[in-house]
Amino acid sequence: MHIALAVFVLVGGGLFWWHRLKIFNEAAGDIIDCAGRMRGHFRRRKIRLQAEHSPLGAIDDPVLAAATLIFAIIAEDTLITDNHIDAARNVIVEISHPKKADAAMIYAKWAFSQIGDTALVIEKVSPLLRQQLTEVEKFELIAMVDEAATAVPVSHHYGQRVQKLKQRLGLEID
């Protein structure tokens, strides 16, 4: 009887410790899985942030940059309508071919919908325009923004955005 009891105690103890090790193994696996998910989350976030900026980073044409900038400023915080596209296109047509203006507006609308932040658009696009445009052309760009803004209702941030654009272009702020 005592031998059977000893075997029963040994088997019971072994099962107890086997169960405890199994629980520890599952807990360690859960911790490793959680760490992997967090690592993946941060990697995806980094890639998403890079992708958000890529539509603006791909702009290397001043006409395209101007179209994107004008559209972002006049379409900020409003429901985007065909009037916004037409207003921006009408001022872009003055400096480029109509087909190029159409393509620029399609890209501008897409890029702004990807970014959604006018301040970021100004921040990322204005260095190209600052390099590529003369002083006279920079003032003409500001006039184009004003002309497009008169055709549609604009955000209450409009004045701030124009001031920031002037500052980023290196123009004297009144």
Backbone as ProteinMPNN parsed JSONL, in Angstrom:
{"seq_chain_A": "MHIALAVFVLVGGGLFWWHRLKIFNEAAGDIIDCAGRMRGHFRRRKIRLQAEHSPLGAIDDPVLAAATLIFAIIAEDTLITDNHIDAARNVIVEISHPKKADAAMIYAKWAFSQIGDTALVIEKVSPLLRQQLTEVEKFELIAMVDEAATAVPVSHHYGQRVQKLKQRLGLEID", "coords_chain_A": {"N_chain_A": [[0.812, -1.179, 0.0], [1.905, 1.266, 0.808], [3.775, 1.598, -1.187], [2.219, 1.966, -3.442], [1.006, 4.324, -2.686], [3.255, 6.007, -2.634], [3.973, 5.971, -5.336], [1.683, 7.126, -6.403], [1.885, 9.699, -5.215], [4.287, 10.591, -6.374], [3.605, 10.581, -9.123], [1.455, 12.374, -9.056], [2.786, 14.692, -8.101], [4.564, 15.049, -10.203], [2.764, 15.548, -12.305], [1.646, 17.898, -11.316], [3.88, 19.706, -11.362], [4.484, 19.544, -14.088], [2.17, 20.709, -15.156], [2.419, 23.269, -14.03], [4.817, 24.185, -15.304], [3.906, 24.164, -17.918], [2.014, 26.258, -17.804], [3.746, 28.386, -17.194], [5.251, 28.375, -19.544], [3.295, 29.075, -21.457], [2.694, 31.648, -20.532], [5.166, 32.92, -20.924], [5.277, 32.695, -23.698], [3.07, 34.307, -24.396], [4.017, 36.803, -23.532], [6.203, 37.145, -25.235], [4.848, 37.15, -27.69], [3.307, 39.476, -27.363], [5.337, 41.4, -27.185], [6.363, 41.133, -29.764], [4.142, 41.958, -31.286], [3.976, 44.624, -30.453], [6.406, 45.579, -31.406], [5.997, 45.197, -34.156], [3.846, 46.945, -34.482], [5.08, 49.451, -34.038], [6.921, 49.448, -36.133], [5.161, 49.39, -38.359], [3.876, 51.817, -37.927], [5.987, 53.61, -38.274], [6.56, 53.157, -40.985], [4.081, 53.907, -42.056], [4.033, 56.638, -41.415], [6.181, 57.514, -42.965], [5.154, 56.918, -45.471], [2.999, 58.641, -45.525], [4.219, 61.055, -45.928], [5.365, 60.751, -48.357], [3.878, 61.421, -50.777], [4.317, 64.144, -50.95], [7.048, 64.312, -50.94], [7.68, 63.321, -53.404], [7.253, 65.324, -55.183], [8.621, 67.291, -57.647], [8.349, 69.263, -59.443], [7.781, 72.66, -60.004], [5.232, 73.646, -60.789], [3.475, 71.594, -60.13], [3.987, 71.544, -57.405], [3.06, 74.101, -56.694], [0.351, 73.842, -57.364], [-0.485, 71.85, -55.573], [0.009, 73.122, -53.159], [-1.64, 75.449, -53.311], [-4.162, 74.235, -53.553], [-4.266, 72.836, -51.105], [-4.289, 74.936, -49.248], [-6.662, 76.367, -49.87], [-8.572, 74.408, -49.544], [-8.599, 73.59, -46.952], [-10.049, 72.382, -43.975], [-12.638, 72.347, -45.03], [-15.46, 71.085, -46.847], [-14.523, 69.426, -49.646], [-15.126, 70.486, -52.864], [-16.105, 70.562, -56.36], [-15.752, 73.18, -57.016], [-13.53, 74.033, -55.538], [-11.473, 72.626, -56.781], [-11.702, 73.656, -59.365], [-11.182, 76.379, -58.869], [-8.495, 76.346, -58.026], [-7.362, 75.145, -60.286], [-7.903, 77.076, -62.265], [-6.139, 79.166, -61.633], [-3.721, 77.862, -61.9], [-3.662, 77.223, -64.581], [-2.944, 79.611, -65.705], [-0.2, 79.664, -65.546], [0.734, 77.388, -66.747], [0.367, 74.716, -69.171], [-2.937, 73.656, -70.145], [-3.451, 70.809, -69.991], [-1.383, 69.958, -68.37], [-2.045, 71.362, -66.104], [-4.457, 70.12, -65.415], [-3.531, 67.524, -64.787], [-1.873, 68.206, -62.673], [-3.744, 69.109, -60.818], [-5.204, 66.807, -60.288], [-3.233, 65.262, -59.047], [-2.676, 66.976, -56.895], [-5.082, 66.995, -55.458], [-5.219, 64.288, -54.723], [-2.806, 64.014, -53.243], [-3.237, 65.836, -51.141], [-5.456, 64.653, -49.962], [-4.264, 62.375, -48.988], [-2.46, 63.388, -47.11], [-3.74, 65.518, -45.593], [-3.148, 67.642, -43.924], [-2.651, 70.948, -43.898], [-0.615, 72.617, -42.915], [1.555, 70.869, -42.862], [1.808, 70.336, -45.582], [2.595, 72.867, -46.515], [5.002, 73.072, -45.137], [6.54, 70.962, -46.278], [6.515, 71.41, -49.068], [7.247, 74.016, -49.628], [10.149, 74.447, -49.483], [11.099, 73.529, -52.012], [9.793, 75.304, -53.744], [10.878, 77.677, -52.823], [13.5, 77.438, -53.635], [13.247, 77.152, -56.453], [11.753, 79.322, -57.471], [11.783, 82.784, -58.482], [12.029, 85.987, -56.803], [9.934, 87.615, -57.742], [8.23, 85.68, -58.835], [7.547, 84.318, -56.519], [5.951, 86.225, -55.196], [3.94, 86.294, -57.091], [2.927, 83.732, -56.745], [1.782, 83.948, -54.192], [-0.201, 85.786, -54.853], [-1.682, 84.187, -56.579], [-2.663, 82.291, -54.799], [-4.313, 83.95, -53.262], [-6.126, 84.751, -55.265], [-7.349, 82.301, -55.947], [-8.525, 81.765, -53.519], [-10.506, 83.672, -53.33], [-12.522, 82.674, -54.852], [-13.772, 80.593, -53.549], [-15.267, 79.517, -50.411], [-13.168, 79.846, -47.605], [-11.077, 78.44, -45.011], [-10.971, 79.46, -41.526], [-8.377, 79.577, -40.854], [-6.977, 80.55, -42.939], [-5.569, 83.062, -43.275], [-3.403, 82.695, -41.509], [-2.136, 80.538, -42.72], [-1.302, 81.638, -45.165], [0.462, 83.548, -44.219], [2.37, 81.855, -43.039], [3.254, 80.556, -45.353], [4.406, 82.701, -46.762], [6.477, 83.264, -45.014], [7.944, 80.826, -45.113], [8.72, 80.916, -47.756], [10.527, 82.883, -47.688], [9.828, 85.513, -47.864], [9.183, 88.965, -47.046], [7.256, 89.562, -44.201], [4.225, 91.245, -43.795]], "CA_chain_A": [[0.0, 0.0, 0.0], [2.768, 2.436, 0.879], [4.431, 1.741, -2.491], [1.202, 2.548, -4.325], [0.86, 5.715, -2.257], [4.456, 6.721, -3.067], [3.868, 6.121, -6.787], [0.624, 8.107, -6.61], [2.431, 11.012, -4.85], [5.274, 10.962, -7.399], [2.885, 10.88, -10.364], [0.711, 13.611, -8.787], [3.767, 15.788, -8.061], [5.061, 15.246, -11.566], [1.703, 16.213, -13.064], [1.545, 19.263, -10.8], [4.984, 20.515, -11.891], [4.327, 19.605, -15.54], [1.127, 21.711, -15.397], [2.997, 24.591, -13.697], [5.751, 24.531, -16.375], [3.093, 24.461, -19.089], [1.47, 27.596, -17.587], [4.867, 29.347, -17.352], [5.59, 28.403, -20.969], [2.264, 29.86, -22.13], [2.862, 33.048, -20.13], [6.346, 33.434, -21.633], [4.869, 32.835, -25.105], [2.212, 35.49, -24.485], [4.879, 37.991, -23.4], [6.978, 37.255, -26.485], [3.891, 37.563, -28.724], [2.962, 40.879, -27.121], [6.505, 42.205, -27.582], [6.415, 41.102, -31.229], [3.07, 42.813, -31.806], [4.355, 46.02, -30.216], [7.484, 45.888, -32.357], [5.354, 45.324, -35.463], [3.055, 48.18, -34.474], [5.974, 50.598, -34.207], [7.453, 49.395, -37.506], [4.091, 49.821, -39.273], [3.663, 53.257, -37.708], [7.096, 54.309, -38.921], [6.354, 53.062, -42.434], [2.904, 54.713, -42.388], [4.425, 58.049, -41.37], [6.992, 57.773, -44.154], [4.265, 56.884, -46.635], [2.174, 59.839, -45.511], [4.998, 62.172, -46.431], [5.913, 60.463, -49.675], [3.3, 62.167, -51.905], [4.935, 65.466, -51.017], [8.465, 64.132, -51.256], [7.809, 62.981, -54.827], [7.025, 66.514, -56.002], [9.865, 67.94, -58.078], [7.965, 70.242, -60.451], [7.192, 73.825, -59.335], [3.806, 73.779, -61.104], [2.818, 70.602, -59.295], [4.115, 72.016, -56.019], [2.162, 75.243, -56.529], [-1.022, 73.333, -57.395], [-0.727, 71.156, -54.311], [0.002, 74.137, -52.103], [-2.845, 76.268, -53.459], [-5.316, 73.402, -53.238], [-4.27, 72.546, -49.67], [-4.653, 76.137, -48.49], [-8.071, 76.756, -50.047], [-9.468, 73.3, -49.201], [-8.422, 73.216, -45.551], [-11.209, 72.389, -43.066], [-13.915, 72.514, -45.729], [-15.847, 69.974, -47.695], [-13.916, 69.681, -50.953], [-16.09, 70.422, -53.967], [-15.522, 70.849, -57.676], [-15.379, 74.604, -57.028], [-12.158, 74.136, -55.037], [-10.588, 72.138, -57.85], [-11.763, 74.63, -60.46], [-10.514, 77.621, -58.454], [-7.049, 76.117, -58.08], [-6.991, 74.871, -61.68], [-7.939, 78.324, -63.032], [-4.912, 79.949, -61.432], [-2.586, 77.075, -62.396], [-3.686, 77.315, -66.048], [-2.266, 80.859, -66.081], [1.263, 79.485, -65.581], [1.113, 76.146, -67.417], [-0.517, 74.165, -70.199], [-4.158, 73.115, -69.524], [-3.34, 69.382, -69.669], [-0.496, 69.855, -67.209], [-2.819, 71.873, -64.964], [-5.389, 69.059, -65.034], [-2.758, 66.479, -64.11], [-1.41, 68.763, -61.395], [-4.875, 69.166, -59.894], [-5.503, 65.433, -59.877], [-2.213, 64.889, -58.066], [-2.824, 67.83, -55.709], [-6.231, 66.499, -54.697], [-4.833, 63.007, -54.145], [-1.775, 64.216, -52.217], [-3.833, 66.474, -49.971], [-6.316, 63.675, -49.284], [-3.376, 61.463, -48.278], [-1.827, 64.084, -45.996], [-4.808, 66.107, -44.815], [-2.66, 68.689, -43.026], [-2.155, 72.051, -44.713], [0.668, 73.077, -42.375], [2.579, 69.922, -43.313], [2.0, 70.566, -47.021], [3.407, 74.08, -46.64], [6.332, 72.745, -44.615], [7.276, 70.058, -47.158], [6.554, 71.853, -50.464], [7.822, 75.357, -49.777], [11.576, 74.499, -49.817], [11.267, 73.413, -53.467], [9.376, 76.566, -54.354], [11.841, 78.709, -52.419], [14.68, 77.268, -54.497], [12.957, 77.224, -57.881], [11.09, 80.55, -57.893], [12.415, 84.078, -58.243], [11.256, 86.813, -55.865], [8.698, 88.029, -58.419], [7.365, 84.499, -58.938], [7.034, 84.031, -55.174], [4.826, 87.135, -54.981], [2.87, 85.844, -57.976], [2.332, 82.558, -56.106], [0.899, 84.452, -53.128], [-1.355, 86.37, -55.537], [-2.471, 83.068, -57.086], [-3.381, 81.737, -53.646], [-5.39, 84.9, -52.953], [-7.126, 84.697, -56.344], [-8.108, 81.057, -55.799], [-9.293, 81.841, -52.27], [-11.693, 84.52, -53.508], [-13.544, 81.929, -55.593], [-14.42, 79.592, -52.687], [-15.157, 79.818, -48.978], [-11.923, 79.289, -47.061], [-11.005, 78.181, -43.575], [-10.589, 80.606, -40.702], [-6.909, 79.526, -40.747], [-6.425, 80.982, -44.224], [-4.567, 84.117, -43.087], [-2.228, 82.101, -40.876], [-1.449, 79.688, -43.708], [-0.627, 82.516, -46.125], [1.611, 84.12, -43.49], [3.385, 80.801, -42.932], [3.802, 80.358, -46.693], [5.311, 83.825, -47.025], [7.662, 83.066, -44.174], [8.716, 79.697, -45.625], [9.296, 81.3, -49.045], [11.556, 83.885, -47.446], [9.317, 86.844, -48.195], [8.952, 89.814, -45.886], [5.881, 89.45, -43.711], [3.726, 92.57, -43.44]], "C_chain_A": [[0.867, 1.259, 0.0], [3.51, 2.673, -0.443], [3.444, 2.392, -3.47], [0.99, 4.015, -3.977], [2.046, 6.555, -2.718], [4.405, 6.964, -4.576], [2.806, 7.187, -7.102], [1.117, 9.521, -6.292], [3.427, 11.469, -5.905], [4.583, 11.35, -8.712], [2.108, 12.193, -10.19], [1.642, 14.819, -8.75], [4.306, 16.099, -9.443], [4.035, 15.96, -12.436], [1.534, 17.671, -12.629], [2.63, 20.156, -11.41], [4.935, 20.603, -13.416], [3.287, 20.669, -15.899], [1.669, 23.12, -15.123], [3.967, 25.045, -14.795], [5.004, 24.875, -17.661], [2.501, 25.868, -18.982], [2.563, 28.652, -17.756], [5.266, 29.487, -18.814], [4.583, 29.242, -21.748], [2.395, 31.342, -21.795], [4.061, 33.672, -20.852], [6.022, 33.633, -23.116], [3.993, 34.05, -25.312], [3.03, 36.77, -24.403], [5.672, 38.214, -24.679], [6.069, 37.7, -27.629], [3.53, 39.038, -28.583], [4.109, 41.795, -27.543], [6.625, 42.248, -29.107], [5.346, 41.976, -31.862], [3.405, 44.285, -31.613], [5.441, 46.453, -31.193], [6.913, 46.083, -33.761], [4.531, 46.595, -35.571], [3.952, 49.388, -34.715], [6.608, 50.62, -35.595], [6.403, 49.883, -38.51], [3.826, 51.308, -39.139], [4.753, 54.071, -38.392], [6.918, 54.302, -40.44], [5.168, 53.916, -42.854], [3.239, 56.201, -42.383], [5.289, 58.417, -42.571], [6.118, 57.818, -45.395], [3.377, 58.116, -46.688], [2.914, 61.027, -46.106], [5.482, 61.945, -47.86], [5.209, 61.183, -50.822], [3.926, 63.545, -52.053], [6.418, 65.367, -51.383], [8.7, 63.839, -52.731], [7.647, 64.195, -55.729], [8.365, 67.161, -56.338], [9.611, 69.005, -59.15], [7.315, 71.437, -59.746], [5.697, 74.013, -59.605], [3.0, 72.806, -60.237], [2.858, 71.013, -57.824], [3.151, 73.172, -55.757], [0.705, 74.779, -56.495], [-1.382, 72.659, -56.073], [-0.852, 72.147, -53.169], [-1.273, 74.976, -52.15], [-4.081, 75.461, -53.062], [-5.4, 73.122, -51.735], [-4.728, 73.751, -48.858], [-6.136, 76.468, -48.645], [-9.034, 75.649, -49.626], [-9.376, 72.89, -47.733], [-9.73, 73.382, -44.768], [-12.544, 72.659, -43.762], [-14.219, 71.23, -46.487], [-15.359, 70.284, -49.107], [-14.962, 69.46, -52.045], [-15.353, 70.658, -55.28], [-15.105, 72.315, -57.775], [-13.945, 74.804, -56.533], [-11.158, 73.723, -56.129], [-10.547, 73.138, -58.991], [-11.032, 75.922, -60.102], [-9.001, 77.467, -58.526], [-6.584, 75.894, -59.516], [-6.939, 76.166, -62.491], [-6.69, 79.168, -62.826], [-3.685, 79.191, -61.924], [-2.511, 77.138, -63.915], [-2.958, 78.574, -66.522], [-0.749, 80.675, -66.214], [1.7, 78.217, -66.309], [0.089, 75.772, -68.48], [-1.755, 73.563, -69.522], [-4.083, 71.625, -69.149], [-2.448, 69.174, -68.451], [-1.216, 70.347, -65.954], [-3.817, 70.822, -64.488], [-4.672, 67.953, -64.264], [-2.281, 66.952, -62.741], [-2.542, 68.794, -60.375], [-5.286, 67.771, -59.417], [-4.508, 64.996, -58.805], [-2.384, 65.689, -56.78], [-3.965, 67.332, -54.833], [-5.879, 65.185, -54.008], [-3.829, 63.2, -53.011], [-2.365, 64.841, -50.962], [-4.761, 65.506, -49.231], [-5.477, 62.661, -48.518], [-2.807, 62.101, -47.017], [-2.878, 64.673, -45.067], [-4.398, 67.235, -43.887], [-2.0, 69.788, -43.853], [-0.796, 72.549, -44.222], [1.808, 72.167, -42.828], [2.854, 70.091, -44.803], [2.882, 71.794, -47.231], [4.845, 73.796, -46.238], [7.161, 71.942, -45.618], [7.453, 70.585, -48.584], [7.293, 73.18, -50.625], [9.34, 75.383, -50.012], [11.858, 74.385, -51.322], [10.916, 74.721, -54.148], [10.343, 77.69, -54.008], [13.091, 78.654, -53.304], [14.389, 77.609, -55.949], [12.419, 78.571, -58.353], [11.94, 81.781, -57.614], [11.548, 84.852, -57.254], [9.912, 87.225, -56.479], [7.724, 86.85, -58.497], [6.79, 84.104, -57.58], [5.844, 84.94, -54.852], [3.644, 86.763, -55.871], [2.167, 84.608, -57.393], [1.374, 82.98, -54.993], [-0.363, 85.061, -53.75], [-2.268, 85.272, -56.096], [-3.281, 82.422, -55.96], [-4.561, 82.639, -53.297], [-6.505, 84.845, -53.994], [-7.985, 83.435, -56.232], [-9.001, 81.109, -54.563], [-10.536, 82.711, -52.406], [-12.836, 83.771, -54.179], [-14.316, 80.931, -54.725], [-14.379, 80.048, -51.235], [-13.909, 79.123, -48.408], [-12.024, 79.145, -45.552], [-10.661, 79.459, -42.814], [-9.075, 80.638, -40.463], [-6.222, 80.101, -41.984], [-5.316, 82.027, -44.052], [-3.286, 83.589, -42.468], [-1.434, 81.28, -41.877], [-0.698, 80.54, -44.732], [0.598, 83.151, -45.469], [2.739, 83.096, -43.384], [4.038, 80.545, -44.282], [4.78, 81.473, -47.031], [6.607, 83.656, -46.246], [8.549, 81.952, -44.721], [9.334, 80.002, -46.991], [10.39, 82.345, -48.89], [11.132, 85.289, -47.819], [9.151, 87.645, -46.902], [7.494, 89.74, -45.51], [5.434, 90.831, -43.281], [3.231, 92.59, -42.025]], "O_chain_A": [[0.586, 2.209, -0.731], [3.834, 3.812, -0.78], [3.823, 3.277, -4.237], [0.815, 4.851, -4.864], [1.865, 7.694, -3.148], [4.757, 8.048, -5.04], [3.012, 8.042, -7.963], [0.798, 10.455, -7.028], [3.407, 12.637, -6.295], [4.951, 12.346, -9.335], [2.108, 13.031, -11.091], [1.315, 15.864, -9.312], [4.482, 17.261, -9.809], [4.376, 16.859, -13.205], [1.309, 18.558, -13.453], [2.333, 21.238, -11.916], [5.306, 21.63, -13.983], [3.49, 21.443, -16.834], [1.41, 24.049, -15.888], [3.928, 26.214, -15.179], [5.414, 25.766, -18.405], [2.487, 26.6, -19.971], [2.339, 29.688, -18.382], [5.582, 30.584, -19.274], [4.97, 30.035, -22.606], [2.228, 32.196, -22.666], [3.987, 34.803, -21.33], [6.442, 34.621, -23.72], [4.151, 34.76, -26.305], [2.76, 37.724, -25.132], [5.795, 39.345, -25.15], [6.464, 38.531, -28.447], [3.459, 39.762, -29.576], [3.891, 42.829, -28.174], [6.954, 43.291, -29.674], [5.603, 42.657, -32.855], [3.152, 45.104, -32.497], [5.398, 47.556, -31.738], [7.294, 47.014, -34.469], [4.513, 47.248, -36.614], [3.614, 50.258, -35.518], [6.809, 51.69, -36.169], [6.704, 50.683, -39.397], [3.577, 51.986, -40.136], [4.475, 55.097, -39.014], [7.107, 55.326, -41.097], [5.223, 54.582, -43.889], [2.779, 56.944, -43.25], [5.148, 59.504, -43.131], [6.318, 58.66, -46.271], [3.035, 58.588, -47.772], [2.303, 61.903, -46.717], [5.964, 62.88, -48.5], [5.883, 61.542, -51.788], [4.05, 64.055, -53.166], [6.962, 66.242, -52.056], [9.79, 64.079, -53.25], [7.884, 64.097, -56.933], [9.137, 67.528, -55.453], [10.553, 69.578, -59.696], [6.385, 71.247, -58.963], [4.972, 74.491, -58.733], [1.964, 73.172, -59.682], [1.88, 70.847, -57.095], [2.5, 73.215, -54.713], [-0.084, 75.269, -55.688], [-2.464, 72.881, -55.528], [-1.727, 72.015, -52.313], [-1.912, 75.185, -51.119], [-4.939, 75.946, -52.325], [-6.486, 73.165, -51.157], [-5.472, 73.602, -47.889], [-6.798, 76.811, -47.666], [-10.207, 75.927, -49.375], [-10.024, 71.927, -47.323], [-10.419, 74.395, -44.891], [-13.479, 73.151, -43.131], [-13.338, 70.405, -46.729], [-15.746, 71.296, -49.692], [-15.587, 68.403, -52.135], [-14.15, 70.917, -55.305], [-14.2, 72.651, -58.539], [-13.226, 75.656, -57.054], [-10.146, 74.386, -56.356], [-9.477, 73.434, -59.524], [-10.338, 76.495, -60.942], [-8.305, 78.351, -59.026], [-5.534, 76.396, -59.917], [-6.04, 76.344, -63.312], [-6.229, 79.821, -63.763], [-2.702, 79.814, -62.326], [-1.419, 77.109, -64.482], [-2.415, 78.595, -67.627], [-0.09, 81.443, -66.915], [2.897, 77.984, -66.476], [-0.926, 76.446, -68.651], [-1.639, 73.011, -68.428], [-4.597, 71.226, -68.103], [-2.722, 68.322, -67.607], [-1.015, 69.805, -64.867], [-4.005, 70.651, -63.283], [-5.145, 67.502, -63.221], [-2.285, 66.191, -61.774], [-2.318, 68.533, -59.193], [-5.672, 67.595, -58.262], [-4.893, 64.429, -57.782], [-2.249, 65.136, -55.688], [-3.831, 67.256, -53.612], [-6.206, 64.992, -52.837], [-3.984, 62.615, -51.939], [-2.038, 64.431, -49.848], [-4.839, 65.542, -48.003], [-5.928, 62.136, -47.5], [-2.684, 61.446, -45.982], [-2.901, 64.356, -43.878], [-5.229, 67.738, -43.13], [-0.932, 69.59, -44.433], [0.076, 72.867, -45.03], [2.899, 72.643, -43.142], [4.002, 70.001, -45.238], [3.812, 71.761, -48.036], [5.787, 74.22, -46.908], [8.351, 72.207, -45.79], [8.434, 70.245, -49.246], [7.9, 73.425, -51.667], [9.802, 76.291, -50.703], [12.744, 75.061, -51.844], [11.644, 75.194, -55.021], [10.592, 78.567, -54.836], [13.658, 79.684, -53.668], [15.187, 78.277, -56.605], [12.606, 78.932, -59.515], [12.708, 81.825, -56.653], [10.451, 84.411, -56.911], [8.88, 87.186, -55.809], [6.529, 87.012, -58.251], [5.665, 83.608, -57.503], [4.844, 84.482, -54.3], [2.489, 86.895, -55.466], [0.953, 84.459, -57.533], [0.279, 82.429, -54.87], [-1.465, 84.872, -53.233], [-3.49, 85.417, -56.086], [-4.44, 82.054, -56.149], [-5.671, 82.159, -53.065], [-7.687, 84.886, -53.649], [-9.203, 83.493, -56.401], [-10.102, 80.56, -54.562], [-11.512, 82.516, -51.682], [-13.991, 84.186, -54.086], [-15.389, 80.471, -55.116], [-13.545, 80.877, -50.869], [-13.645, 77.957, -48.703], [-12.94, 79.665, -44.916], [-10.129, 80.412, -43.382], [-8.552, 81.616, -39.93], [-4.993, 80.127, -42.049], [-4.238, 81.882, -44.629], [-2.193, 83.995, -42.864], [-0.204, 81.319, -41.885], [0.419, 80.199, -45.122], [1.649, 83.273, -46.097], [3.907, 83.416, -43.606], [5.249, 80.338, -44.352], [5.871, 81.208, -47.537], [7.696, 83.884, -46.771], [9.768, 82.109, -44.79], [10.356, 79.418, -47.351], [11.099, 82.656, -49.847], [11.971, 86.157, -48.062], [9.0, 87.083, -45.818], [6.607, 89.839, -46.358], [6.121, 91.516, -42.523], [2.771, 93.627, -41.547]]}, "name": "protein", "num_of_chains": 1, "seq": "MHIALAVFVLVGGGLFWWHRLKIFNEAAGDIIDCAGRMRGHFRRRKIRLQAEHSPLGAIDDPVLAAATLIFAIIAEDTLITDNHIDAARNVIVEISHPKKADAAMIYAKWAFSQIGDTALVIEKVSPLLRQQLTEVEKFELIAMVDEAATAVPVSHHYGQRVQKLKQRLGLEID"}
